mmCIF file of C-alpha atoms and ligand atoms in Angstrom:
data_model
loop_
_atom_site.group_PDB
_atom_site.id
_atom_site.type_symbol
_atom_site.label_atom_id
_atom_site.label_comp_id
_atom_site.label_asym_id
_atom_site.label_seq_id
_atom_site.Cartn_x
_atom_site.Cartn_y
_atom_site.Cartn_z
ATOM 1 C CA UNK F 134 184.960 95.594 228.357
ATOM 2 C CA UNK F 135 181.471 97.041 227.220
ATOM 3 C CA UNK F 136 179.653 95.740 223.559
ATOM 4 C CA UNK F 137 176.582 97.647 222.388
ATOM 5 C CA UNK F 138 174.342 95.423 220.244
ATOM 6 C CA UNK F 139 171.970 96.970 218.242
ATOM 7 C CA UNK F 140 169.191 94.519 218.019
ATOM 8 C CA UNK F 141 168.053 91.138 219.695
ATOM 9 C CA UNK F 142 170.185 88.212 219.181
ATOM 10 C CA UNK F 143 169.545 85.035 220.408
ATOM 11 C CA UNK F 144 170.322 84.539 224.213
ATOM 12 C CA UNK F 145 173.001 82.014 223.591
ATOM 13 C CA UNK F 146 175.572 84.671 222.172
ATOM 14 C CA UNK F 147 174.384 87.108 224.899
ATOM 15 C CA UNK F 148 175.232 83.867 228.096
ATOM 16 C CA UNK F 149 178.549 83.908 225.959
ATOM 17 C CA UNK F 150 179.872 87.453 226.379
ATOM 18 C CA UNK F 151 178.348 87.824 229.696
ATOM 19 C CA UNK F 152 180.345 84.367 230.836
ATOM 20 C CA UNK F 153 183.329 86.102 229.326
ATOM 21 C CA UNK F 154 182.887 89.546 231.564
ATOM 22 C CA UNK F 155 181.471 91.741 228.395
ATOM 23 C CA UNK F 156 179.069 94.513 229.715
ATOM 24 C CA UNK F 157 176.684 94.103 226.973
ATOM 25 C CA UNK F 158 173.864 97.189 226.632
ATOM 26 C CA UNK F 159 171.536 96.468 223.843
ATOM 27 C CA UNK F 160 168.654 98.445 221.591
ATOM 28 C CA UNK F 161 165.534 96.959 221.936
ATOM 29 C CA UNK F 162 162.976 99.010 220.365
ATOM 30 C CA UNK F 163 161.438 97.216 217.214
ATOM 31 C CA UNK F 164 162.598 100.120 215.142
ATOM 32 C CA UNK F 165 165.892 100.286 213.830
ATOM 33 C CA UNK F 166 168.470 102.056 214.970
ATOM 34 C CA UNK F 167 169.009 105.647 213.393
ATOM 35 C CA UNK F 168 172.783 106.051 211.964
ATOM 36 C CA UNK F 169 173.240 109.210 214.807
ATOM 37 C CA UNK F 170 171.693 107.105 217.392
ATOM 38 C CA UNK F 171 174.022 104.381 216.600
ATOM 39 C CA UNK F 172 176.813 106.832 216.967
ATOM 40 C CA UNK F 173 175.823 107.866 220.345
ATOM 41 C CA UNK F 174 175.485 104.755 221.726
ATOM 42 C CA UNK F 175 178.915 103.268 220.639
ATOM 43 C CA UNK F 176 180.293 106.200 222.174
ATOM 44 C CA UNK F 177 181.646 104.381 225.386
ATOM 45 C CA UNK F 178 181.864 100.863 224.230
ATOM 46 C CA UNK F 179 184.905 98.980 222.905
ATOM 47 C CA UNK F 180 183.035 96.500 220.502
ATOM 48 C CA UNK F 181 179.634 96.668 218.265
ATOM 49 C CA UNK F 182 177.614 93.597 217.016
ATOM 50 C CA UNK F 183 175.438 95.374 214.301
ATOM 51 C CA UNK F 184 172.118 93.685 213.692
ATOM 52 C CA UNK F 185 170.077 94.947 210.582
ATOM 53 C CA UNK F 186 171.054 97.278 208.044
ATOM 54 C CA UNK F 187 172.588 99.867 210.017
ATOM 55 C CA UNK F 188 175.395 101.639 207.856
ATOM 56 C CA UNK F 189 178.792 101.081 208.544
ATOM 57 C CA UNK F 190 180.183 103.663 206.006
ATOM 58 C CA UNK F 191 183.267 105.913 206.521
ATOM 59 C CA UNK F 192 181.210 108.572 209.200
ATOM 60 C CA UNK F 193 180.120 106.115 211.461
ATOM 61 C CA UNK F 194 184.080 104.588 211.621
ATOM 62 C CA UNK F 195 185.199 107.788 211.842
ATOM 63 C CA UNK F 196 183.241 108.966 214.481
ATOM 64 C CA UNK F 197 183.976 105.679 216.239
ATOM 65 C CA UNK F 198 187.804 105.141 215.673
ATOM 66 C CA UNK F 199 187.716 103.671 218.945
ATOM 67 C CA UNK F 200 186.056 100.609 218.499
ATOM 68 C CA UNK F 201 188.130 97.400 218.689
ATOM 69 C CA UNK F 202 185.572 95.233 216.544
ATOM 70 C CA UNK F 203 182.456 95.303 214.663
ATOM 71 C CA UNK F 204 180.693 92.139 214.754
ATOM 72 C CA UNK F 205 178.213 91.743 212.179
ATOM 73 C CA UNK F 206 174.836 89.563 212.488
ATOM 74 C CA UNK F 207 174.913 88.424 209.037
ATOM 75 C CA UNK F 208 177.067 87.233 206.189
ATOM 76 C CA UNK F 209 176.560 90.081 203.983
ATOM 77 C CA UNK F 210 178.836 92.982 204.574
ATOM 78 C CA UNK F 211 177.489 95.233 201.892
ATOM 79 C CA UNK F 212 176.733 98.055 204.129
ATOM 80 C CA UNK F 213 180.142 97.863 204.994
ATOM 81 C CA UNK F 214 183.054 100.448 204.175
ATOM 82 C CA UNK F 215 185.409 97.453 204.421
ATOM 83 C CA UNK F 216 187.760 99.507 203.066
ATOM 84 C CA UNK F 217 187.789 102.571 205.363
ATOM 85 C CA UNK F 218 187.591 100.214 208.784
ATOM 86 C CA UNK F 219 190.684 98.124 207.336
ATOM 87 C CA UNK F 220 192.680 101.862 207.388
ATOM 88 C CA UNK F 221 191.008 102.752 210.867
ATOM 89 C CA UNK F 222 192.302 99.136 212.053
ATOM 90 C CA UNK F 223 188.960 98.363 213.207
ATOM 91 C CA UNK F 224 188.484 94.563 212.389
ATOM 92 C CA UNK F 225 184.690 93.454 210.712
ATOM 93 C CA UNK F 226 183.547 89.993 211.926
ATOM 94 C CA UNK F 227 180.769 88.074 209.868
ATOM 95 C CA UNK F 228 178.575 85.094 209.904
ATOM 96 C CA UNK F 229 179.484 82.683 207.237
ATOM 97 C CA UNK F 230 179.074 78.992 206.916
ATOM 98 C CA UNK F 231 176.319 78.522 210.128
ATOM 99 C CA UNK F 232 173.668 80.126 208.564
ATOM 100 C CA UNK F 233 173.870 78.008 204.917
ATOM 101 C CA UNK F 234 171.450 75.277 205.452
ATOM 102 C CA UNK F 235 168.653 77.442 206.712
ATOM 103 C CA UNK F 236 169.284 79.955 203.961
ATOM 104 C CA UNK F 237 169.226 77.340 201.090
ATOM 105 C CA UNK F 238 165.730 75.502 202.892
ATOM 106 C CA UNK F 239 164.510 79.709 202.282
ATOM 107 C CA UNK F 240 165.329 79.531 198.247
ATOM 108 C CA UNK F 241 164.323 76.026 198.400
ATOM 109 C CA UNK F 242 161.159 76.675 199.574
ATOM 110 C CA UNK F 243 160.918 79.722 197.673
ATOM 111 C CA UNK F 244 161.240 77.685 194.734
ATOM 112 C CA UNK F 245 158.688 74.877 195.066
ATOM 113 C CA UNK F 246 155.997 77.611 196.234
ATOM 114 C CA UNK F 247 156.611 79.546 192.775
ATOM 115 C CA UNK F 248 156.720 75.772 191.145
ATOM 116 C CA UNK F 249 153.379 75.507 192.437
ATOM 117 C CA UNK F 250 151.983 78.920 192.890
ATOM 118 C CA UNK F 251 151.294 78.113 196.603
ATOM 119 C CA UNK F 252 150.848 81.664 198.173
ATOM 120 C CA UNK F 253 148.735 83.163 195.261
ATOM 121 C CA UNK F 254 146.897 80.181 195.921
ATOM 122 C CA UNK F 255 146.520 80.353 199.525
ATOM 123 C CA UNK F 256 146.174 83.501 199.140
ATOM 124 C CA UNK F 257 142.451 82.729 197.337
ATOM 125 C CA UNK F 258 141.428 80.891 200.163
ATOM 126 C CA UNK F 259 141.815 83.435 202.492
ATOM 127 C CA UNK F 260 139.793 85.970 200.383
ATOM 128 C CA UNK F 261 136.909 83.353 200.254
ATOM 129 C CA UNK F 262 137.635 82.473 196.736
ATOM 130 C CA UNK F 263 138.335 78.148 196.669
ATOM 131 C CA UNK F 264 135.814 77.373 194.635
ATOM 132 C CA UNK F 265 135.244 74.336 192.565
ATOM 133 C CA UNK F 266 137.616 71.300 191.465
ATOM 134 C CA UNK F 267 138.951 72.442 187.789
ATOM 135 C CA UNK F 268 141.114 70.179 186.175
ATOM 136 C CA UNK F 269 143.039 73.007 184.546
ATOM 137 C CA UNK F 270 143.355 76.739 185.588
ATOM 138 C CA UNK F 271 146.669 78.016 187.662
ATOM 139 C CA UNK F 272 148.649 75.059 187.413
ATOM 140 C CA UNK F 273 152.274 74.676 188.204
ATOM 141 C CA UNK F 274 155.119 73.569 186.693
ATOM 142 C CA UNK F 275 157.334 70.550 187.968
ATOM 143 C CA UNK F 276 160.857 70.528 188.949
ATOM 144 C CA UNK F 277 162.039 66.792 188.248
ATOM 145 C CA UNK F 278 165.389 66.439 185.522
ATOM 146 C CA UNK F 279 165.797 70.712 185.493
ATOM 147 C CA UNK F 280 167.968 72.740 185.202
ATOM 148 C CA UNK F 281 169.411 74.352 188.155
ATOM 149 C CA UNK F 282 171.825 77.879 187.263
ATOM 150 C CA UNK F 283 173.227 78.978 190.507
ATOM 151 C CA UNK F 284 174.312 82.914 190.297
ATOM 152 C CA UNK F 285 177.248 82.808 193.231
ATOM 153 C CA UNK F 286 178.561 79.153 194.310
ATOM 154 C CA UNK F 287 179.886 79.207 197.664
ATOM 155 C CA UNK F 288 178.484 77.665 200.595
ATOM 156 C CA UNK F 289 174.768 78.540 200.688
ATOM 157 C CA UNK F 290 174.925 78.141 196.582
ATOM 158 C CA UNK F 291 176.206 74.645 197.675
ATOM 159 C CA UNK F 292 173.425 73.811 200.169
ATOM 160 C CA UNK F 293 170.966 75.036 197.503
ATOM 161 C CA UNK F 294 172.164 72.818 194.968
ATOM 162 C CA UNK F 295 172.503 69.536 196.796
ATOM 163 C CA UNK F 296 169.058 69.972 197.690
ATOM 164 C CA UNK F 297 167.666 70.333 194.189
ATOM 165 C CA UNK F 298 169.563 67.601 193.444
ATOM 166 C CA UNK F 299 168.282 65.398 196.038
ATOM 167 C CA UNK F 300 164.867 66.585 195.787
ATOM 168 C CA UNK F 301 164.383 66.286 191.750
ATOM 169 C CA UNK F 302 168.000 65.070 190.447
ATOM 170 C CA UNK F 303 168.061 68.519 188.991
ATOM 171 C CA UNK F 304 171.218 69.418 186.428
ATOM 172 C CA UNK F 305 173.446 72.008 187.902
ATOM 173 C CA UNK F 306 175.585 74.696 186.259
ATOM 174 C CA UNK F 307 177.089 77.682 188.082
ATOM 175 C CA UNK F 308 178.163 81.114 187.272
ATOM 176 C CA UNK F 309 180.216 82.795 189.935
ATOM 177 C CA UNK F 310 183.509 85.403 189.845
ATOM 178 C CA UNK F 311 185.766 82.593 190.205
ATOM 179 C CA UNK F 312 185.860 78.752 189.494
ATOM 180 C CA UNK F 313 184.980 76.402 192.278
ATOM 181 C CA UNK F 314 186.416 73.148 191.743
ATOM 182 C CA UNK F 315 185.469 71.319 195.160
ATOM 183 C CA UNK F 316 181.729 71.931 194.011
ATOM 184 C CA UNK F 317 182.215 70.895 190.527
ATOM 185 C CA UNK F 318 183.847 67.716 191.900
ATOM 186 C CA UNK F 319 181.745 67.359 195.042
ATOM 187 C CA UNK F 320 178.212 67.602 192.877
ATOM 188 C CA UNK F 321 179.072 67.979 189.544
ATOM 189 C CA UNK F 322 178.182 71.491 188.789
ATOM 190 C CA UNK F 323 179.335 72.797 185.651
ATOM 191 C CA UNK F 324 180.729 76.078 185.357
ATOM 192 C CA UNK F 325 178.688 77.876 182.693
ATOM 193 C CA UNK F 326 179.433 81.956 181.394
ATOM 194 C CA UNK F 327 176.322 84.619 182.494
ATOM 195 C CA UNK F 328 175.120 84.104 178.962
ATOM 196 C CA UNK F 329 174.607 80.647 179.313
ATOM 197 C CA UNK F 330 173.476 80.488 182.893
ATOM 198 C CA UNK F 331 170.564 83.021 181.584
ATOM 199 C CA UNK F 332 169.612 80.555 178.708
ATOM 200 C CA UNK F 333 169.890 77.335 179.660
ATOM 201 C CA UNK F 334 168.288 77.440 183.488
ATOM 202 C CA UNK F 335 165.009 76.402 184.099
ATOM 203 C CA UNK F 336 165.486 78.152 187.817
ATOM 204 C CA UNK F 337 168.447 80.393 188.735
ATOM 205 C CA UNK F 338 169.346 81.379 192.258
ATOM 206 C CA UNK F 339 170.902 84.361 193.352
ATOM 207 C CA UNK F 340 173.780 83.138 196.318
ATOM 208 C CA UNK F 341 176.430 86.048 195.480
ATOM 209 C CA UNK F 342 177.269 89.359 197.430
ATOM 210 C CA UNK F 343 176.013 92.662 196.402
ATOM 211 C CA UNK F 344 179.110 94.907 195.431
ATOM 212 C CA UNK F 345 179.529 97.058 192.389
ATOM 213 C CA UNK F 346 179.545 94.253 190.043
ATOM 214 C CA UNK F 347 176.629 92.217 190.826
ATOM 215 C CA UNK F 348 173.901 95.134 191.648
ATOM 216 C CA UNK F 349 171.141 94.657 189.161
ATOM 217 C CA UNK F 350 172.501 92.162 187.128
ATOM 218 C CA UNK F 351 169.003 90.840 186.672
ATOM 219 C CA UNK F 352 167.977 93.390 184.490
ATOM 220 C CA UNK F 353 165.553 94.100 181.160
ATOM 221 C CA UNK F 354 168.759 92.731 179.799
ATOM 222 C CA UNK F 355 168.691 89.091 181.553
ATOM 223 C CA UNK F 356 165.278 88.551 181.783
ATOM 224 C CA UNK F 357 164.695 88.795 177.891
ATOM 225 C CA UNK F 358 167.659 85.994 178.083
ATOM 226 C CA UNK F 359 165.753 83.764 180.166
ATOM 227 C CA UNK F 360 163.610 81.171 179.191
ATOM 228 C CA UNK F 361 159.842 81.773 179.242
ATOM 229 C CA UNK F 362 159.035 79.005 181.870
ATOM 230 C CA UNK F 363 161.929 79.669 184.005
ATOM 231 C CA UNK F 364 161.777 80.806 187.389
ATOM 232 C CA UNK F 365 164.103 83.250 189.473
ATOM 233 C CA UNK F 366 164.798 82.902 193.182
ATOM 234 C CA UNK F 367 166.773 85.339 194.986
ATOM 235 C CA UNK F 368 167.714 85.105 198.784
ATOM 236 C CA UNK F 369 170.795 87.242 198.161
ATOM 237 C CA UNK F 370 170.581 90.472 198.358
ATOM 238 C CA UNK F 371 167.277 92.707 196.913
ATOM 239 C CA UNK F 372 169.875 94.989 194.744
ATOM 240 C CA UNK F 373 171.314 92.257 192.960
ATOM 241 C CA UNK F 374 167.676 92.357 190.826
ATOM 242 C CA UNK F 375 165.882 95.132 189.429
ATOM 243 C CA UNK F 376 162.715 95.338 190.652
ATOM 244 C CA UNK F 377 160.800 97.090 187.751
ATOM 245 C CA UNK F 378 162.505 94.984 185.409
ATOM 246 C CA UNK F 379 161.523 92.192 187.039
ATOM 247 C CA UNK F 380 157.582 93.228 187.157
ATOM 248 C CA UNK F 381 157.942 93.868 183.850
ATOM 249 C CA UNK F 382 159.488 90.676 182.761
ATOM 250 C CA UNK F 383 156.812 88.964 184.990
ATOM 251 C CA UNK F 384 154.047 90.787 183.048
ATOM 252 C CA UNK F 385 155.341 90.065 179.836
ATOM 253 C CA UNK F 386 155.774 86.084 180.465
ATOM 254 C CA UNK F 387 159.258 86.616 179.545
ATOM 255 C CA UNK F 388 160.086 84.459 182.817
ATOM 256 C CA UNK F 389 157.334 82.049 184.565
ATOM 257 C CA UNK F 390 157.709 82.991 188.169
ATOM 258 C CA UNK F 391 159.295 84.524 191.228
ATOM 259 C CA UNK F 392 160.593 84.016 194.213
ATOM 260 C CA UNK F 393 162.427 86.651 196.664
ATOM 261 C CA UNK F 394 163.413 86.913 200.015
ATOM 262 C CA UNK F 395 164.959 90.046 199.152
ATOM 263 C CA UNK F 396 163.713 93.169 198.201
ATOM 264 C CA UNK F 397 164.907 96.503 196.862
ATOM 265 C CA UNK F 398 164.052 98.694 199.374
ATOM 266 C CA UNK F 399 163.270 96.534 202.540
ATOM 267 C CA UNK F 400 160.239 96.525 203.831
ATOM 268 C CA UNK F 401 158.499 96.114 200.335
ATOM 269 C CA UNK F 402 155.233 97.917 199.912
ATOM 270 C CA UNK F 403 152.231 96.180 200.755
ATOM 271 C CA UNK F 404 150.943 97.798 197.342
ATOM 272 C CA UNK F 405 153.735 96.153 195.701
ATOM 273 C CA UNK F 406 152.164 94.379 192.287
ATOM 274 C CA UNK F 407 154.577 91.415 192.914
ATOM 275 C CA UNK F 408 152.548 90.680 195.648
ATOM 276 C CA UNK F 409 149.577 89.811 193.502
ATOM 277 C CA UNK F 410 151.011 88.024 190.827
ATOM 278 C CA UNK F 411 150.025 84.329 190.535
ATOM 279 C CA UNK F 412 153.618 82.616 189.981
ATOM 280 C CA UNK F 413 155.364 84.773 192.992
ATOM 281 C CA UNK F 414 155.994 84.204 195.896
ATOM 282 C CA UNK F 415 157.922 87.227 198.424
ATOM 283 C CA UNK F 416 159.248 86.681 202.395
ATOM 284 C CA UNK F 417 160.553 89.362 204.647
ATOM 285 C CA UNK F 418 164.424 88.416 204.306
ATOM 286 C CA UNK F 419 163.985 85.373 206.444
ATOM 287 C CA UNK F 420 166.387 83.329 205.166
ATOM 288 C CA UNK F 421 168.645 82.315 208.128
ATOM 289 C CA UNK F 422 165.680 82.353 210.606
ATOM 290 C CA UNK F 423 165.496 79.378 212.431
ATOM 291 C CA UNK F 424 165.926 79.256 215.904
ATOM 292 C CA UNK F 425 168.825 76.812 215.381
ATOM 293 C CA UNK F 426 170.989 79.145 213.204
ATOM 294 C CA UNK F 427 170.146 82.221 214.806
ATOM 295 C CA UNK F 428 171.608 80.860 217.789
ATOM 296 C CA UNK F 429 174.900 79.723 216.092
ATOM 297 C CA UNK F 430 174.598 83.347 214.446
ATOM 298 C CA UNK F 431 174.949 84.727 217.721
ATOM 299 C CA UNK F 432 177.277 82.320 219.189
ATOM 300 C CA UNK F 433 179.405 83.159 216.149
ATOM 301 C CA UNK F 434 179.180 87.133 216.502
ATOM 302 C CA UNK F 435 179.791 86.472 220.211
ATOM 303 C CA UNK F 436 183.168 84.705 219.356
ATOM 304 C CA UNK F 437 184.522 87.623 216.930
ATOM 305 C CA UNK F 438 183.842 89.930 219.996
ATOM 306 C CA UNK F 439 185.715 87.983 222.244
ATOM 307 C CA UNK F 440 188.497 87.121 220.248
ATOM 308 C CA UNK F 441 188.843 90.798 218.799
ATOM 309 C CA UNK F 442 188.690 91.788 222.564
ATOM 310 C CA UNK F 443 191.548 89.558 223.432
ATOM 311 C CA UNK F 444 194.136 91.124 220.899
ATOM 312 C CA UNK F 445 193.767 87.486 219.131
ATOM 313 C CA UNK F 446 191.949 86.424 215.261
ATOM 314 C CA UNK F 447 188.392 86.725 214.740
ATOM 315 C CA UNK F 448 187.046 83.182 213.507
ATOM 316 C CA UNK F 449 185.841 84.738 211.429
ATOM 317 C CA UNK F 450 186.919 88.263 209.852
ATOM 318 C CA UNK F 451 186.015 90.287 206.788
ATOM 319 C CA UNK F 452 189.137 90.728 204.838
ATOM 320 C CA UNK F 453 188.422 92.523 201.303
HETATM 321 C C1 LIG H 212 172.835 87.819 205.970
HETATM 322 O O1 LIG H 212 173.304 87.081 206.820
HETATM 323 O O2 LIG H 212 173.541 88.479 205.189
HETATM 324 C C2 LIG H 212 171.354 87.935 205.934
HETATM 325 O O3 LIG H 212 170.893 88.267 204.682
HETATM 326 C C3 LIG H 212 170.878 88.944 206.954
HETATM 327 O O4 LIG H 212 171.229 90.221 206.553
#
């Protein structure tokens, strides 16, 4: 059996397939894969493990009705035609659940550098610019007793909050599609409408999916609902927020700060104004990197080949 993989996964997925007899060819330029040279090379394979944000839509399936699996390298699936590969019978694996901690430490951290405005600030050191002890200018805000709003409880929503509770007994309310009552029981997260998520958080967090619905949610609209001293992390997905609003918003003090590990498009501009705003703080969709998860990632992506390739379940499978 032969697997294309369109990027570089960690080596511990790769000893997997190869120990169970998968001819594995690989892409390894540091540019990614264009949607016809994707096509071409899944020509004579039986399974893909698509790293990045190549687009699974209904040409590449159909040009590829062959495949027997398409193992993601990520938990997001929005650049999947679920739909279209369900009809093709072409199963989609994903990464949920191993990547969770690492991605909550990402809005964690995202968080406490807004808090504290610690990359504007470093920022000023770089360009020569720490100058004297002042008692007063550019200071943060704390965290201690606030109010947490997750947008999208589920497991790295869940990992998020425990941590803001453990780090600053922070309140937690939740907003999410459907009720989760393990989490409300498990941390005592109270399930709050959009509206009220917007006007009572102090920080919301983006955890959800991108699909129809949740694409720029964060919009003029929200942000004028937010409080002015909140903050907004997201280490979701760049479309769930958008961008201009967002500026805006930030320009106007209509919200305090910033943080995103997600931007709409990816790369961001190196011109980008967020970039030079004092209460923001931006990383290059990082979240699950950590040589830890990434090679659970790839042990996981290795598994939904193998099982796909076996006529048995993925572990883990895309179903909607
Ligand atoms: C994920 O796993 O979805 C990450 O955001 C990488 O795309």
């Amino acid at each position: 059996m032969k697997v294309f993989i369109s990027g570089r996964i960690a080596k511990s997925g790769l000893t997997l397939l190869e120990e169970n007899n998968i001819e594995v060819t690989q892409w390894k330029e540091s540019r990614q894969i264009t949607a016809s040279e994707l096509i071409e090379a899944c020509k004579n394979v039986d399974g893909l493990v698509s790293v990045g944000p190549n687009k699974i839509n209904a040409d590449f399936l159909n040009a590829c009705k062959h495949l027997k699996v398409i193992a993601l390298h990520s938990v997001g699936y929005d650049n999947v035609d679920v739909a279209e590969a369900n009809k093709l019978n072409i199963p989609i694996g994903n990464t949920p659940g191993v990547l969770s901690g690492a991605t909550a430490d990402t809005a964690f951290l995202l968080m406490l550098a807004v808090s504290r405005k610690a990359f504007y600030l470093h920022k000023k050191i770089i360009k020569g610019q720490w100058q004297n002890y002042e008692p007063t200018p550019e200071l943060g805000i704390e965290l201690n007793g606030k109010t947490l709003g997750i947008f999208g409880l589920g497991n790295i929503g869940l990992e998020m909050a425990k941590k803001c509770i453990g780090a600053y007994k922070m309140k937690v309310i939740y907003n999410n599609r459907n009720q989760n009552p393990e989490a409300e029981k498990e941390i005592g997260a109270k399930y709050v409408s959009f509206e009220e998520l917007l006007a009572e958080s102090d920080v919301i967090s983006v955890h959800t999916a991108l699909t129809k619905e949740t694409k720029n949610k964060f919009d003029a609209t929200a942000f004028e609902k937010m409080k002015p001293q909140s903050i907004f992390i997201n280490t979701a997905r760049g479309g769930i927020h958008n961008e201009e609003d967002l500026i805006h918003a930030l320009e106007q003090k209509l919200i305090w700060g910033a943080g995103l590990d997600v931007t709409n498009p990816e790369p961001m501009s190196a011109d980008n104004p967020l970039l030079n705003m004092e209460s923001v703080a931006v990383l290059p969709h990082i979240g699950s990197a950590t040589e830890e998860t990434r090679s659970a990632m790839a042990n996981l992506v290795a598994k939904n080949i193998i099982a796909a390739l076996n006529g048995d379940a993925l572990p883990s499978r895309v179903t909607d």
